[in-house]
Each structure stands twice: as structure tokens, then as C-alpha cells.
Amino acid sequence: TDVYGVFCNTDIWNCGGFQSEINQGKMIFDIAKELHVQHFIYSSLDHTEKLMAAHGNFRCYHYDAKAIVAEYI
């Protein structure tokens, strides 16, 4: 309960997959917010599904999971 800051870097392969990484990233942020952590740094990537929407159907799940969490934060 006496934490000043959090650096969060989730890993899709060790989290259990796409949705698990999203759930884990959101949960870590929610806990940090609940405990009034002053600084929260989240290691994210671009949202490939949104960036490539005009150029066809391309998706990079380990990028998109992080981008979805960043949008939530």
C-alpha cells in the first residue's frame, strides 16, 4: 500500500493469450488507481487493427492487446 509508482509491461505469451493480457493490464491499472499510486507507466504498442483498417484485414494480437489496455487507462 506504500507504492509511489508502477511500471507495467505485460507479455501476451506468459499472460495466457490475447484476452488474458488485456484483463491483466486493466487489473494492474485498477489496483494501482485504487491504491492511489502517484505514477503509472504502461508499456504499450500501436493498435494495428485500427491503423491497418483502411488497408485490409491485418491484426497483430500482441500489439493490439497492449493498445486496448492503453486506451482503457
Short mmCIF file of N, CA and C in Angstrom, two decimals:
data_model
loop_
_atom_site.label_atom_id
_atom_site.label_comp_id
_atom_site.label_asym_id
_atom_site.label_seq_id
_atom_site.Cartn_x
_atom_site.Cartn_y
_atom_site.Cartn_z
N THR A 1 0.82 -1.22 0.00
CA THR A 1 0.00 0.00 0.00
C THR A 1 0.85 1.26 0.00
N ASP A 2 2.15 1.11 0.10
CA ASP A 2 3.04 2.28 0.15
C ASP A 2 3.91 2.32 -1.11
N VAL A 3 3.24 2.31 -2.28
CA VAL A 3 3.95 2.30 -3.56
C VAL A 3 3.82 3.67 -4.22
N TYR A 4 4.92 4.22 -4.67
CA TYR A 4 4.92 5.52 -5.33
C TYR A 4 4.59 5.39 -6.81
N GLY A 5 5.17 4.37 -7.46
CA GLY A 5 4.98 4.24 -8.90
C GLY A 5 4.97 2.80 -9.35
N VAL A 6 4.38 2.59 -10.53
CA VAL A 6 4.31 1.25 -11.12
C VAL A 6 4.75 1.35 -12.57
N PHE A 7 5.64 0.45 -12.98
CA PHE A 7 5.97 0.27 -14.39
C PHE A 7 5.38 -1.08 -14.78
N CYS A 8 4.48 -1.07 -15.73
CA CYS A 8 3.75 -2.29 -16.11
C CYS A 8 4.08 -2.67 -17.54
N ASN A 9 4.59 -3.88 -17.72
CA ASN A 9 4.88 -4.42 -19.05
C ASN A 9 4.37 -5.86 -19.09
N THR A 10 3.20 -6.05 -19.66
CA THR A 10 2.61 -7.38 -19.74
C THR A 10 3.17 -8.13 -20.96
N ASP A 11 2.98 -9.42 -20.98
CA ASP A 11 3.53 -10.28 -22.03
C ASP A 11 2.45 -11.27 -22.46
N ILE A 12 1.96 -11.14 -23.67
CA ILE A 12 0.84 -11.95 -24.15
C ILE A 12 1.11 -13.45 -24.04
N TRP A 13 2.35 -13.86 -24.25
CA TRP A 13 2.67 -15.29 -24.24
C TRP A 13 2.69 -15.86 -22.83
N ASN A 14 3.07 -15.06 -21.84
CA ASN A 14 3.10 -15.54 -20.45
C ASN A 14 1.81 -15.22 -19.70
N CYS A 15 0.99 -14.33 -20.24
CA CYS A 15 -0.29 -13.99 -19.60
C CYS A 15 -1.37 -15.03 -19.91
N GLY A 16 -1.20 -15.79 -20.97
CA GLY A 16 -2.20 -16.78 -21.33
C GLY A 16 -2.99 -16.42 -22.58
N GLY A 17 -2.53 -15.42 -23.32
CA GLY A 17 -3.19 -15.07 -24.57
C GLY A 17 -3.72 -13.66 -24.61
N PHE A 18 -4.38 -13.36 -25.72
CA PHE A 18 -4.87 -12.02 -26.03
C PHE A 18 -5.76 -11.44 -24.93
N GLN A 19 -6.87 -12.09 -24.65
CA GLN A 19 -7.82 -11.55 -23.67
C GLN A 19 -7.24 -11.55 -22.26
N SER A 20 -6.41 -12.52 -21.95
CA SER A 20 -5.78 -12.57 -20.62
C SER A 20 -4.83 -11.39 -20.41
N GLU A 21 -4.09 -11.02 -21.46
CA GLU A 21 -3.20 -9.87 -21.34
C GLU A 21 -4.01 -8.59 -21.12
N ILE A 22 -5.11 -8.45 -21.83
CA ILE A 22 -5.97 -7.29 -21.64
C ILE A 22 -6.51 -7.25 -20.22
N ASN A 23 -7.02 -8.37 -19.75
CA ASN A 23 -7.57 -8.43 -18.38
C ASN A 23 -6.51 -8.12 -17.35
N GLN A 24 -5.32 -8.67 -17.52
CA GLN A 24 -4.24 -8.45 -16.56
C GLN A 24 -3.81 -6.98 -16.54
N GLY A 25 -3.64 -6.39 -17.71
CA GLY A 25 -3.23 -4.98 -17.77
C GLY A 25 -4.25 -4.07 -17.12
N LYS A 26 -5.53 -4.30 -17.38
CA LYS A 26 -6.59 -3.49 -16.77
C LYS A 26 -6.62 -3.68 -15.26
N MET A 27 -6.45 -4.93 -14.81
CA MET A 27 -6.47 -5.22 -13.38
C MET A 27 -5.32 -4.53 -12.65
N ILE A 28 -4.13 -4.56 -13.24
CA ILE A 28 -2.98 -3.92 -12.62
C ILE A 28 -3.22 -2.41 -12.50
N PHE A 29 -3.74 -1.81 -13.56
CA PHE A 29 -4.05 -0.38 -13.50
C PHE A 29 -5.11 -0.08 -12.45
N ASP A 30 -6.18 -0.86 -12.43
CA ASP A 30 -7.27 -0.63 -11.47
C ASP A 30 -6.77 -0.72 -10.03
N ILE A 31 -5.90 -1.68 -9.75
CA ILE A 31 -5.35 -1.82 -8.40
C ILE A 31 -4.48 -0.62 -8.06
N ALA A 32 -3.64 -0.21 -9.00
CA ALA A 32 -2.78 0.95 -8.76
C ALA A 32 -3.62 2.21 -8.50
N LYS A 33 -4.68 2.37 -9.27
CA LYS A 33 -5.56 3.53 -9.09
C LYS A 33 -6.25 3.47 -7.72
N GLU A 34 -6.73 2.29 -7.36
CA GLU A 34 -7.42 2.11 -6.08
C GLU A 34 -6.49 2.41 -4.90
N LEU A 35 -5.21 2.09 -5.07
CA LEU A 35 -4.24 2.33 -4.00
C LEU A 35 -3.59 3.71 -4.09
N HIS A 36 -4.08 4.55 -5.00
CA HIS A 36 -3.62 5.93 -5.15
C HIS A 36 -2.13 6.02 -5.50
N VAL A 37 -1.68 5.13 -6.36
CA VAL A 37 -0.30 5.19 -6.85
C VAL A 37 -0.15 6.47 -7.65
N GLN A 38 0.92 7.23 -7.38
CA GLN A 38 1.07 8.54 -8.00
C GLN A 38 1.48 8.49 -9.47
N HIS A 39 2.29 7.52 -9.82
CA HIS A 39 2.77 7.43 -11.20
C HIS A 39 2.56 6.00 -11.71
N PHE A 40 1.95 5.90 -12.90
CA PHE A 40 1.71 4.61 -13.54
C PHE A 40 2.23 4.68 -14.96
N ILE A 41 3.20 3.85 -15.27
CA ILE A 41 3.77 3.81 -16.61
C ILE A 41 3.41 2.46 -17.22
N TYR A 42 2.79 2.50 -18.39
CA TYR A 42 2.37 1.28 -19.06
C TYR A 42 3.10 1.17 -20.40
N SER A 43 3.77 0.06 -20.60
CA SER A 43 4.49 -0.19 -21.84
C SER A 43 3.50 -0.69 -22.89
N SER A 44 3.22 0.13 -23.90
CA SER A 44 2.20 -0.19 -24.88
C SER A 44 2.79 -0.27 -26.28
N LEU A 45 1.95 -0.63 -27.22
CA LEU A 45 2.30 -0.68 -28.64
C LEU A 45 1.14 -0.11 -29.45
N ASP A 46 1.38 0.11 -30.74
CA ASP A 46 0.34 0.65 -31.62
C ASP A 46 -0.82 -0.33 -31.79
N HIS A 47 -1.97 0.21 -32.10
CA HIS A 47 -3.17 -0.61 -32.33
C HIS A 47 -3.23 -0.95 -33.81
N THR A 48 -2.67 -2.10 -34.19
CA THR A 48 -2.54 -2.45 -35.60
C THR A 48 -3.89 -2.62 -36.30
N GLU A 49 -4.87 -3.15 -35.60
CA GLU A 49 -6.19 -3.34 -36.23
C GLU A 49 -6.77 -2.00 -36.68
N LYS A 50 -6.62 -0.97 -35.86
CA LYS A 50 -7.13 0.35 -36.23
C LYS A 50 -6.25 1.01 -37.30
N LEU A 51 -4.95 0.88 -37.18
CA LEU A 51 -4.04 1.51 -38.14
C LEU A 51 -4.18 0.91 -39.54
N MET A 52 -4.45 -0.37 -39.60
CA MET A 52 -4.49 -1.05 -40.89
C MET A 52 -5.91 -1.21 -41.44
N ALA A 53 -6.92 -0.70 -40.78
CA ALA A 53 -8.31 -0.88 -41.20
C ALA A 53 -8.55 -0.45 -42.64
N ALA A 54 -7.90 0.61 -43.07
CA ALA A 54 -8.11 1.11 -44.42
C ALA A 54 -7.31 0.33 -45.47
N HIS A 55 -6.43 -0.55 -45.01
CA HIS A 55 -5.53 -1.26 -45.93
C HIS A 55 -5.77 -2.77 -45.95
N GLY A 56 -6.89 -3.20 -45.46
CA GLY A 56 -7.17 -4.63 -45.43
C GLY A 56 -7.24 -5.14 -44.01
N ASN A 57 -7.44 -6.40 -43.89
CA ASN A 57 -7.63 -7.01 -42.59
C ASN A 57 -6.30 -7.52 -42.04
N PHE A 58 -5.63 -6.73 -41.22
CA PHE A 58 -4.37 -7.13 -40.60
C PHE A 58 -4.48 -6.91 -39.10
N ARG A 59 -3.98 -7.88 -38.35
CA ARG A 59 -4.03 -7.73 -36.90
C ARG A 59 -2.80 -8.40 -36.30
N CYS A 60 -2.19 -7.71 -35.37
CA CYS A 60 -1.05 -8.24 -34.62
C CYS A 60 -1.49 -8.25 -33.15
N TYR A 61 -1.89 -9.40 -32.67
CA TYR A 61 -2.56 -9.50 -31.37
C TYR A 61 -1.71 -9.01 -30.20
N HIS A 62 -0.41 -9.25 -30.23
CA HIS A 62 0.40 -8.79 -29.10
C HIS A 62 0.56 -7.27 -29.10
N TYR A 63 0.38 -6.62 -30.21
CA TYR A 63 0.31 -5.16 -30.25
C TYR A 63 -1.07 -4.69 -29.78
N ASP A 64 -2.10 -5.27 -30.34
CA ASP A 64 -3.47 -4.80 -30.08
C ASP A 64 -3.89 -4.97 -28.63
N ALA A 65 -3.45 -6.04 -27.98
CA ALA A 65 -3.79 -6.24 -26.57
C ALA A 65 -3.26 -5.07 -25.73
N LYS A 66 -2.02 -4.70 -25.97
CA LYS A 66 -1.43 -3.58 -25.23
C LYS A 66 -2.14 -2.25 -25.55
N ALA A 67 -2.49 -2.06 -26.81
CA ALA A 67 -3.17 -0.83 -27.21
C ALA A 67 -4.55 -0.73 -26.57
N ILE A 68 -5.25 -1.83 -26.46
CA ILE A 68 -6.57 -1.83 -25.83
C ILE A 68 -6.45 -1.45 -24.37
N VAL A 69 -5.44 -1.95 -23.69
CA VAL A 69 -5.22 -1.59 -22.28
C VAL A 69 -4.86 -0.11 -22.18
N ALA A 70 -4.01 0.38 -23.07
CA ALA A 70 -3.62 1.80 -23.04
C ALA A 70 -4.85 2.69 -23.23
N GLU A 71 -5.76 2.31 -24.13
CA GLU A 71 -6.99 3.08 -24.31
C GLU A 71 -7.84 3.06 -23.03
N TYR A 72 -7.87 1.95 -22.35
CA TYR A 72 -8.60 1.83 -21.08
C TYR A 72 -8.02 2.75 -20.03
N ILE A 73 -6.68 2.77 -19.96
CA ILE A 73 -6.01 3.61 -18.96
C ILE A 73 -6.30 5.06 -19.23
#
